PDB file of C-alpha atoms in Angstrom:
ATOM      1  CA  MET A   8     154.983 -51.262-186.680  1.00  0.00           C
ATOM      2  CA  ILE A   9     153.154 -48.913-184.312  1.00  0.00           C
ATOM      3  CA  GLU A  10     156.493 -47.666-182.972  1.00  0.00           C
ATOM      4  CA  GLU A  11     157.630 -46.867-186.527  1.00  0.00           C
ATOM      5  CA  LEU A  12     154.482 -44.866-187.254  1.00  0.00           C
ATOM      6  CA  ASN A  13     154.894 -42.915-184.044  1.00  0.00           C
ATOM      7  CA  LEU A  14     158.511 -42.183-184.968  1.00  0.00           C
ATOM      8  CA  GLU A  15     157.521 -40.883-188.378  1.00  0.00           C
ATOM      9  CA  ASP A  16     154.744 -38.724-186.927  1.00  0.00           C
ATOM     10  CA  TRP A  17     157.099 -37.357-184.278  1.00  0.00           C
ATOM     11  CA  ALA A  18     159.814 -36.639-186.863  1.00  0.00           C
ATOM     12  CA  TRP A  19     157.330 -34.763-189.067  1.00  0.00           C
ATOM     13  CA  GLN A  20     155.993 -32.790-186.092  1.00  0.00           C
ATOM     14  CA  LEU A  21     159.501 -31.809-185.072  1.00  0.00           C
ATOM     15  CA  SER A  22     160.372 -30.873-188.649  1.00  0.00           C
ATOM     16  CA  THR A  23     157.230 -28.783-188.953  1.00  0.00           C
ATOM     17  CA  GLU A  24     158.101 -26.853-185.808  1.00  0.00           C
ATOM     18  CA  VAL A  25     161.654 -26.292-187.079  1.00  0.00           C
ATOM     19  CA  TYR A  26     160.199 -24.969-190.344  1.00  0.00           C
ATOM     20  CA  ARG A  27     157.849 -22.588-188.536  1.00  0.00           C
ATOM     21  CA  LEU A  28     160.548 -21.314-186.152  1.00  0.00           C
ATOM     22  CA  ASN A  29     163.065 -20.899-188.950  1.00  0.00           C
ATOM     23  CA  LEU A  30     160.640 -19.031-191.210  1.00  0.00           C
ATOM     24  CA  TYR A  31     159.493 -16.829-188.338  1.00  0.00           C
ATOM     25  CA  SER A  32     163.102 -15.990-187.452  1.00  0.00           C
ATOM     26  CA  HIS A  33     163.926 -15.089-191.058  1.00  0.00           C
ATOM     27  CA  LEU A  34     160.808 -12.977-191.477  1.00  0.00           C
ATOM     28  CA  THR A  35     161.175 -11.052-188.229  1.00  0.00           C
ATOM     29  CA  GLY A  36     164.942 -11.013-187.909  1.00  0.00           C
ATOM     30  CA  GLN A  37     164.525 -12.382-184.379  1.00  0.00           C
ATOM     31  CA  ALA A  38     166.152 -15.596-183.215  1.00  0.00           C
ATOM     32  CA  GLU A  39     165.470 -16.543-179.610  1.00  0.00           C
ATOM     33  CA  LEU A  40     167.664 -19.408-178.422  1.00  0.00           C
ATOM     34  CA  ASN A  41     165.223 -20.880-175.911  1.00  0.00           C
ATOM     35  CA  ARG A  42     162.125 -20.564-178.059  1.00  0.00           C
ATOM     36  CA  ILE A  43     160.641 -23.939-178.993  1.00  0.00           C
ATOM     37  CA  SER A  44     157.491 -22.931-180.881  1.00  0.00           C
ATOM     38  CA  VAL A  45     155.665 -20.163-182.710  1.00  0.00           C
ATOM     39  CA  THR A  46     151.924 -19.661-182.500  1.00  0.00           C
ATOM     40  CA  GLU A  47     149.751 -19.557-185.604  1.00  0.00           C
ATOM     41  CA  GLU A  48     148.993 -15.905-184.909  1.00  0.00           C
ATOM     42  CA  GLU A  49     152.672 -14.960-184.605  1.00  0.00           C
ATOM     43  CA  LEU A  50     153.572 -16.682-187.852  1.00  0.00           C
ATOM     44  CA  GLU A  51     150.580 -15.206-189.694  1.00  0.00           C
ATOM     45  CA  ARG A  52     151.489 -11.717-188.461  1.00  0.00           C
ATOM     46  CA  ALA A  53     155.131 -12.159-189.490  1.00  0.00           C
ATOM     47  CA  ILE A  54     154.080 -13.314-192.966  1.00  0.00           C
ATOM     48  CA  ARG A  55     151.577 -10.477-193.341  1.00  0.00           C
ATOM     49  CA  ASP A  56     154.101  -7.864-192.156  1.00  0.00           C
ATOM     50  CA  SER A  57     156.799  -9.243-194.420  1.00  0.00           C
ATOM     51  CA  PHE A  58     154.753  -8.528-197.550  1.00  0.00           C
ATOM     52  CA  THR A  59     155.388  -4.818-197.074  1.00  0.00           C
ATOM     53  CA  GLN A  60     159.054  -5.225-196.127  1.00  0.00           C
ATOM     54  CA  VAL A  61     160.419  -8.139-198.183  1.00  0.00           C
ATOM     55  CA  ASN A  62     160.487  -8.599-201.932  1.00  0.00           C
ATOM     56  CA  GLU A  63     159.300 -11.821-203.543  1.00  0.00           C
ATOM     57  CA  ALA A  64     162.791 -13.198-204.206  1.00  0.00           C
ATOM     58  CA  ALA A  65     163.840 -12.694-200.574  1.00  0.00           C
ATOM     59  CA  TYR A  66     160.618 -14.302-199.338  1.00  0.00           C
ATOM     60  CA  ARG A  67     161.170 -17.339-201.577  1.00  0.00           C
ATOM     61  CA  GLU A  68     164.718 -17.661-200.259  1.00  0.00           C
ATOM     62  CA  MET A  69     163.425 -17.595-196.669  1.00  0.00           C
ATOM     63  CA  VAL A  70     160.907 -20.326-197.447  1.00  0.00           C
ATOM     64  CA  LYS A  71     163.620 -22.369-199.159  1.00  0.00           C
ATOM     65  CA  LEU A  72     165.963 -22.056-196.166  1.00  0.00           C
ATOM     66  CA  ALA A  73     163.190 -22.964-193.728  1.00  0.00           C
ATOM     67  CA  THR A  74     162.247 -25.983-195.842  1.00  0.00           C
ATOM     68  CA  GLU A  75     165.840 -27.188-196.035  1.00  0.00           C
ATOM     69  CA  ALA A  76     166.228 -26.874-192.261  1.00  0.00           C
ATOM     70  CA  ALA A  77     163.019 -28.847-191.700  1.00  0.00           C
ATOM     71  CA  LEU A  78     164.025 -31.634-194.081  1.00  0.00           C
ATOM     72  CA  GLU A  79     167.476 -31.827-192.521  1.00  0.00           C
ATOM     73  CA  THR A  80     165.865 -32.149-189.093  1.00  0.00           C
ATOM     74  CA  TYR A  81     163.611 -34.944-190.334  1.00  0.00           C
ATOM     75  CA  ASP A  82     166.586 -36.792-191.839  1.00  0.00           C
ATOM     76  CA  ARG A  83     168.613 -36.443-188.640  1.00  0.00           C
ATOM     77  CA  VAL A  84     165.798 -37.673-186.410  1.00  0.00           C
ATOM     78  CA  VAL A  85     165.035 -40.691-188.573  1.00  0.00           C
ATOM     79  CA  SER A  86     168.700 -41.591-189.191  1.00  0.00           C
ATOM     80  CA  SER A  87     169.587 -41.314-185.531  1.00  0.00           C
ATOM     81  CA  THR A  88     166.648 -43.451-184.476  1.00  0.00           C
ATOM     82  CA  ILE A  89     167.393 -46.099-187.079  1.00  0.00           C
ATOM     83  CA  LYS A  90     171.019 -46.294-185.938  1.00  0.00           C
ATOM     84  CA  ARG A  91     169.948 -46.692-182.316  1.00  0.00           C
ATOM     85  CA  SER A  92     167.427 -49.398-183.144  1.00  0.00           C
ATOM     86  CA  ARG A  93     170.063 -51.327-185.129  1.00  0.00           C
ATOM     87  CA  VAL A  94     172.373 -51.197-182.121  1.00  0.00           C
ATOM     88  CA  ARG A  95     169.546 -52.488-179.906  1.00  0.00           C
ATOM     89  CA  LEU A  96     168.830 -55.335-182.328  1.00  0.00           C
ATOM     90  CA  ARG A  97     172.483 -56.397-182.248  1.00  0.00           C
ATOM     91  CA  SER A  98     172.494 -56.434-178.457  1.00  0.00           C
TER      92      SER A  98
END
């Protein structure tokens, strides 16, 4: 049971970071391949700056895309781990 809780926490943490990176990339127009995180300050600045450059509809679309990417990441992490644990149980 503890292992399952850790998996869920890890999947949510990973998904959260994907959301933050994706939103930051959309807001700034910058996508760095090796970047693995965005600081609170960077994301806050990107959001604040976007209010003068992006209309509400575009901002909502960016949030939607970032959310979809995060949920897809969560699903992939959980599905992959479940498949691996089923294989281990069969062994």
